[in-house]
Coordinates of C-alpha atoms and ligand atoms in Angstrom, one line a residue:
M1 CA 44.1 -5.1 54.5
S2 CA 42.3 -2.7 57.4
F3 CA 39.2 -3.6 59.1
M4 CA 37.0 -1.6 57.2
S5 CA 38.2 -2.6 54.3
K6 CA 37.8 -6.4 55.4
A7 CA 34.2 -5.3 56.4
L8 CA 32.9 -3.9 52.8
A9 CA 35.0 -7.0 51.4
F10 CA 32.5 -9.1 53.2
A11 CA 29.9 -6.4 52.9
G12 CA 29.8 -6.8 49.3
A13 CA 30.9 -10.3 49.3
A14 CA 27.4 -11.0 50.4
A15 CA 25.9 -8.8 48.7
T16 CA 26.6 -10.6 45.7
S17 CA 25.8 -14.4 46.6
A18 CA 23.0 -12.6 47.6
L19 CA 21.8 -11.1 43.9
V20 CA 23.7 -14.9 42.6
A21 CA 20.6 -16.4 44.8
A22 CA 18.8 -14.9 43.8
A23 CA 18.8 -14.7 40.0
A24 CA 19.0 -18.7 40.5
Q25 CA 15.6 -18.9 42.1
A26 CA 13.5 -20.4 40.3
A27 CA 10.7 -18.1 39.1
E28 CA 7.3 -19.8 37.5
L29 CA 5.4 -17.5 35.1
K30 CA 1.6 -17.2 34.9
V31 CA 0.7 -17.9 31.8
G32 CA -3.0 -17.3 30.4
Y33 CA -5.0 -17.7 27.4
S34 CA -9.1 -18.1 26.5
L35 CA -9.4 -21.5 25.3
S36 CA -9.1 -25.0 26.8
E37 CA -5.5 -26.8 27.3
T38 CA -6.6 -29.1 25.1
S39 CA -6.3 -26.3 22.2
H40 CA -4.0 -25.0 20.3
Y41 CA -3.1 -22.2 22.7
G42 CA -2.7 -25.3 25.3
V43 CA -0.4 -27.1 23.2
A44 CA 2.1 -23.8 22.5
A45 CA 1.6 -23.1 26.5
T46 CA 2.7 -26.5 26.8
V47 CA 5.6 -26.3 24.6
F48 CA 6.9 -23.1 25.7
G49 CA 7.3 -23.9 29.4
E50 CA 8.9 -26.7 28.3
E51 CA 11.5 -26.0 26.1
L52 CA 11.7 -22.3 28.7
E53 CA 12.9 -24.8 31.7
K54 CA 15.1 -26.7 28.9
R55 CA 16.6 -23.7 27.8
T56 CA 16.8 -22.0 31.6
G57 CA 18.4 -24.5 33.2
G58 CA 14.5 -24.9 35.3
K59 CA 15.4 -21.5 36.0
Y60 CA 12.2 -20.1 34.5
T61 CA 9.1 -22.6 34.7
I62 CA 5.5 -21.7 34.5
E63 CA 1.8 -21.8 35.5
Q64 CA -0.9 -22.2 32.5
Y65 CA -4.6 -20.7 33.1
P66 CA -6.3 -21.3 30.6
A67 CA -10.2 -20.5 29.4
N68 CA -10.1 -17.0 30.1
A69 CA -8.8 -17.4 33.9
L70 CA -7.1 -14.2 33.6
G71 CA -10.0 -12.7 32.0
G72 CA -10.6 -11.7 28.4
E73 CA -8.0 -11.0 25.4
R74 CA -7.6 -7.5 26.0
E75 CA -7.6 -8.0 29.8
M76 CA -4.7 -10.1 29.9
V77 CA -2.6 -7.8 27.5
E78 CA -2.9 -4.9 30.1
G79 CA -2.3 -7.6 32.3
A80 CA 1.2 -7.8 30.4
Q81 CA 1.6 -3.8 30.4
I82 CA 1.8 -3.8 33.9
G83 CA 2.9 -7.2 34.6
T84 CA 0.4 -8.9 36.8
V85 CA 0.1 -11.5 33.6
D86 CA 3.7 -12.5 33.0
V87 CA 2.4 -14.0 29.4
V88 CA 0.0 -14.1 26.9
I89 CA -1.6 -16.2 24.1
T90 CA -3.5 -13.8 21.9
S91 CA -5.9 -14.0 18.4
T92 CA -4.7 -10.2 17.7
G93 CA -8.4 -9.4 17.9
P94 CA -8.0 -6.9 20.9
V95 CA -4.5 -6.5 20.0
G96 CA -5.0 -3.4 17.2
N97 CA -6.1 -1.5 19.9
F98 CA -2.7 -1.6 21.9
V99 CA -0.5 -1.7 18.1
P100 CA -2.7 -0.3 15.8
E101 CA 0.6 -1.7 13.3
T102 CA -1.2 -4.7 13.8
L103 CA -4.8 -4.2 12.5
I104 CA -3.0 -4.6 8.7
T105 CA -2.8 -8.6 9.8
D106 CA -6.6 -8.6 10.3
I107 CA -8.0 -7.7 6.7
P108 CA -10.3 -10.1 5.2
F109 CA -8.9 -12.6 2.0
L110 CA -5.5 -10.8 3.2
F111 CA -3.8 -14.1 3.2
K112 CA -4.4 -17.4 0.8
N113 CA -3.3 -19.8 3.1
Y114 CA -1.6 -21.1 5.7
E115 CA 1.4 -21.1 4.0
H116 CA 0.9 -17.3 2.8
A117 CA 0.7 -16.4 6.0
H118 CA 3.7 -18.0 7.5
A119 CA 6.1 -16.8 5.3
V120 CA 4.5 -12.8 5.2
L121 CA 4.0 -12.9 9.5
D122 CA 7.9 -14.8 9.5
G123 CA 9.7 -12.5 7.5
P124 CA 10.2 -8.4 7.5
I125 CA 7.4 -7.6 6.6
G126 CA 6.0 -9.9 10.5
Q127 CA 9.3 -9.0 12.5
E128 CA 8.2 -5.2 11.9
I129 CA 5.1 -5.5 13.2
L130 CA 6.4 -7.6 16.1
D131 CA 9.4 -4.1 16.7
K132 CA 6.3 -1.9 17.3
F133 CA 5.6 -3.6 20.6
P134 CA 8.1 -2.4 23.5
E135 CA 6.6 1.0 21.8
Q136 CA 3.1 0.2 23.5
G137 CA 4.9 -1.3 27.0
L138 CA 4.8 -5.2 25.9
I139 CA 7.1 -7.6 24.0
A140 CA 5.8 -10.1 21.3
L141 CA 8.4 -13.0 21.5
A142 CA 6.8 -14.3 18.6
W143 CA 4.0 -15.5 16.0
G144 CA 1.5 -17.7 16.9
E145 CA -2.1 -19.0 14.7
N146 CA -5.6 -18.9 15.4
G147 CA -6.6 -20.1 12.5
F148 CA -8.8 -19.1 9.2
R149 CA -12.3 -18.5 11.0
N150 CA -15.4 -19.6 9.5
L151 CA -19.0 -18.1 10.1
T152 CA -21.8 -20.2 12.4
N153 CA -25.1 -18.7 13.2
S154 CA -28.5 -20.0 15.3
K155 CA -31.0 -19.2 12.6
R156 CA -30.3 -20.3 8.3
A157 CA -27.7 -21.7 6.4
V158 CA -25.5 -19.0 5.3
K159 CA -23.7 -19.6 1.6
T160 CA -23.5 -16.0 0.1
P161 CA -23.6 -12.1 2.1
A162 CA -27.1 -11.8 0.8
D163 CA -28.2 -14.6 3.8
A164 CA -25.9 -13.8 5.8
E165 CA -27.5 -10.3 5.9
G166 CA -29.0 -9.1 9.1
L167 CA -27.9 -11.6 11.0
K168 CA -27.0 -10.1 14.6
I169 CA -23.2 -11.7 14.8
R170 CA -20.5 -11.2 17.3
T171 CA -17.1 -9.6 16.2
M172 CA -14.1 -9.9 18.1
E173 CA -12.9 -5.7 19.4
N174 CA -11.4 -5.4 16.5
P175 CA -12.0 -2.4 14.3
V176 CA -10.8 -3.8 10.6
H177 CA -13.4 -6.7 11.7
M178 CA -16.3 -4.9 12.5
E179 CA -15.9 -2.8 9.6
A180 CA -16.0 -5.8 7.1
F181 CA -19.1 -7.3 8.9
S182 CA -21.0 -4.5 8.1
E183 CA -19.9 -4.1 4.1
F184 CA -21.9 -7.8 4.1
G185 CA -24.8 -6.4 5.2
I186 CA -24.3 -8.5 9.1
L187 CA -24.7 -6.4 12.5
P188 CA -21.5 -7.0 14.1
T189 CA -21.9 -7.0 17.8
P190 CA -18.5 -6.7 19.5
M191 CA -17.7 -8.6 22.4
A192 CA -15.0 -10.2 24.9
F193 CA -14.7 -14.0 23.9
P194 CA -15.4 -15.0 27.7
E195 CA -19.3 -13.5 27.1
L196 CA -19.6 -15.3 23.6
F197 CA -21.3 -18.5 25.3
T198 CA -23.6 -17.1 26.8
A199 CA -24.6 -14.6 24.7
L200 CA -24.9 -17.4 21.8
Q201 CA -27.0 -19.5 24.3
Q202 CA -29.0 -16.4 25.4
G203 CA -29.7 -15.1 21.9
T204 CA -28.2 -11.9 22.6
V205 CA -26.6 -12.4 19.2
D206 CA -27.4 -15.1 16.4
G207 CA -23.9 -16.4 15.5
Q208 CA -19.8 -15.2 15.6
E209 CA -16.8 -16.2 13.5
N210 CA -14.2 -18.2 14.6
P211 CA -11.6 -20.8 13.4
I212 CA -12.2 -24.7 13.8
G213 CA -10.2 -25.5 17.2
V214 CA -11.5 -22.7 19.0
I215 CA -15.4 -23.6 18.0
L216 CA -14.1 -26.9 19.0
S217 CA -12.3 -26.0 22.4
A218 CA -15.3 -23.5 23.7
K219 CA -18.0 -26.3 22.1
F220 CA -19.9 -24.1 20.3
S221 CA -22.0 -26.6 18.8
E222 CA -23.9 -26.8 21.6
V223 CA -25.5 -23.7 21.2
Q224 CA -24.8 -22.8 17.7
K225 CA -27.0 -25.2 14.5
H226 CA -25.0 -23.7 11.3
I227 CA -21.5 -23.5 10.2
S228 CA -20.6 -22.4 6.8
L229 CA -16.8 -22.6 5.7
T230 CA -16.2 -19.0 4.5
N231 CA -12.4 -19.0 5.7
H232 CA -13.2 -15.3 5.2
V233 CA -9.8 -14.1 7.4
Y234 CA -6.5 -15.1 8.7
S235 CA -6.9 -15.5 12.2
P236 CA -2.9 -14.6 13.6
A237 CA -1.7 -15.9 17.5
L238 CA 0.8 -13.8 19.0
I239 CA 2.9 -15.3 22.3
I240 CA 3.3 -11.5 24.3
L241 CA 5.3 -11.1 27.2
S242 CA 5.1 -8.5 30.3
P243 CA 8.0 -6.2 29.8
V244 CA 8.1 -6.7 33.4
V245 CA 9.5 -9.7 33.0
W246 CA 11.8 -8.8 29.5
D247 CA 13.3 -6.3 31.2
G248 CA 15.1 -8.3 34.2
L249 CA 16.8 -10.7 31.7
S250 CA 20.0 -11.5 30.8
D251 CA 20.7 -11.8 27.1
D252 CA 20.7 -15.2 27.4
E253 CA 17.9 -15.5 28.9
K254 CA 15.7 -13.1 26.3
A255 CA 17.3 -15.9 23.4
A256 CA 15.6 -19.0 25.4
F257 CA 12.5 -16.8 25.5
T258 CA 12.2 -15.8 22.5
E259 CA 13.8 -19.6 21.1
S260 CA 10.9 -21.2 23.3
A261 CA 8.2 -19.4 22.1
R262 CA 9.0 -19.9 17.8
I263 CA 9.2 -23.3 18.7
A264 CA 6.1 -23.1 20.8
A265 CA 4.4 -21.2 17.4
A266 CA 5.4 -23.9 15.7
A267 CA 3.8 -26.1 17.6
M268 CA 0.1 -23.8 17.7
R269 CA 0.4 -24.0 13.8
K270 CA 0.2 -27.2 13.8
K271 CA -2.3 -28.1 16.0
V272 CA -4.8 -25.7 14.2
R273 CA -4.2 -27.3 10.8
E274 CA -5.1 -30.7 12.6
D275 CA -8.2 -29.2 14.0
A276 CA -8.8 -27.2 10.6
D277 CA -8.5 -31.6 8.8
N278 CA -10.3 -32.7 11.1
G279 CA -12.6 -30.9 13.1
V280 CA -15.4 -30.4 10.7
A281 CA -16.3 -34.1 10.7
I282 CA -16.8 -33.8 14.5
L283 CA -18.5 -30.9 14.6
K284 CA -20.7 -33.0 12.0
E285 CA -21.0 -35.4 15.1
Q286 CA -21.9 -33.4 17.4
G287 CA -25.0 -32.3 15.0
M288 CA -23.9 -29.2 13.2
E289 CA -25.4 -28.8 9.4
V290 CA -22.0 -27.5 7.5
V291 CA -22.1 -24.9 4.0
E292 CA -19.0 -26.4 2.3
E293 CA -19.9 -24.5 -0.7
V294 CA -19.6 -21.0 0.9
D295 CA -19.4 -18.3 -2.0
R296 CA -16.4 -17.2 -1.4
A297 CA -15.8 -14.5 -4.3
A298 CA -19.6 -13.0 -3.3
F299 CA -17.9 -12.2 -0.1
E300 CA -14.5 -11.2 -1.5
T301 CA -16.9 -8.7 -4.3
A302 CA -18.7 -7.4 -1.2
L303 CA -15.4 -6.3 0.4
E304 CA -13.8 -4.4 -2.6
P305 CA -15.0 -0.2 -1.5
L306 CA -13.7 -1.6 1.9
M307 CA -10.0 -2.5 0.3
A308 CA -9.7 0.8 -1.0
K309 CA -10.5 2.4 1.8
Y310 CA -7.8 0.3 4.0
S311 CA -5.4 0.6 0.6
E312 CA -5.1 4.7 2.1
R313 CA -5.1 3.5 5.5
F314 CA -2.7 1.3 5.4
G315 CA -0.6 2.0 2.3
K316 CA -0.9 0.6 -1.3
D317 CA 2.7 -0.7 -1.2
R318 CA 2.2 -1.9 2.0
L319 CA -1.3 -4.1 1.8
D320 CA 0.4 -5.2 -1.9
A321 CA 3.5 -6.2 -0.5
I322 CA 1.6 -8.8 1.6
I323 CA -1.1 -9.1 -1.3
N324 CA 1.8 -10.4 -4.0
H325 CA 4.7 -11.9 -0.9
D326 CA 5.1 -15.3 -2.1
Ligands
EAX1 O1 -8.8 -16.2 20.1 O2 -12.2 -13.5 20.8 C1 -11.5 -14.5 19.8 O3 -13.0 -15.1 19.0 C2 -10.3 -15.8 19.3 O4 -10.7 -15.6 18.5 C3 -10.5 -16.3 20.5 O5 -10.4 -15.7 21.7 C4 -9.7 -17.4 20.5

């Protein structure tokens, strides 16, 4: 071997080992979410981190940024797009502004129960939606869960849409939710979640709606008197990864990320159910007045004109495929 080729071989080997070293270097991923560490999102983040570490031989670990530490959900999703946030666990609230195909899942009274939602989201319909994310510079690893949402307010017990009329209710920054709330006769006020506690405390809005686990985690019982078990809309969640991370992964690593997210999503769903089952009693202890006998049929009827519009906008076949799904 000539001196030159020896030198080149040496340089090549050095470059290769530098690459191997870089690849083997552990990476700590920033995981952001809007709730406390003890919430369903916290449970999911912990499980995701454990699984990922195990499945990548310790190469990938996570650091958690709970309670809006990296901003509201819209900001975190933007962060994932540009790579300043690695992983976001988020409701679908603001996601339709990035990937409009998710909006169909935000329609009130669409999913009958948890099993129905899981069957749709874990099947081809759900996968088709996840597959739309890369076009918008995002990777959706798995559907998670936020839960069925319930209405709270500081003014009065709400049983029917007529009771809710005129209340100023914070909604997520989600056009489908806002339209539906207008239809109930409510004044929808879109607002990012990090501003919500103070807005309720100061009376900027009369109420809000969220799953039991969120109401518990965000301590809304401190600033809200009434809760109606409206269960008016299923609120999915997503585990989103920045494409900046995804694009640097091997195929095996991609599989490890996806599998870890699926296991985390299952843990998230389990915690949502526990909170839904046990949380109402806790909210009562915290002094909330609970309306259990909500006239759901009246709320659903109020939405009929909007459902006709949604049928046009999202496609009747598509909507029926979800509604009639086992
Ligand atoms: O994802 O904004 C909301 O009301 C969400 O449900 C909350 O941030 C949990």
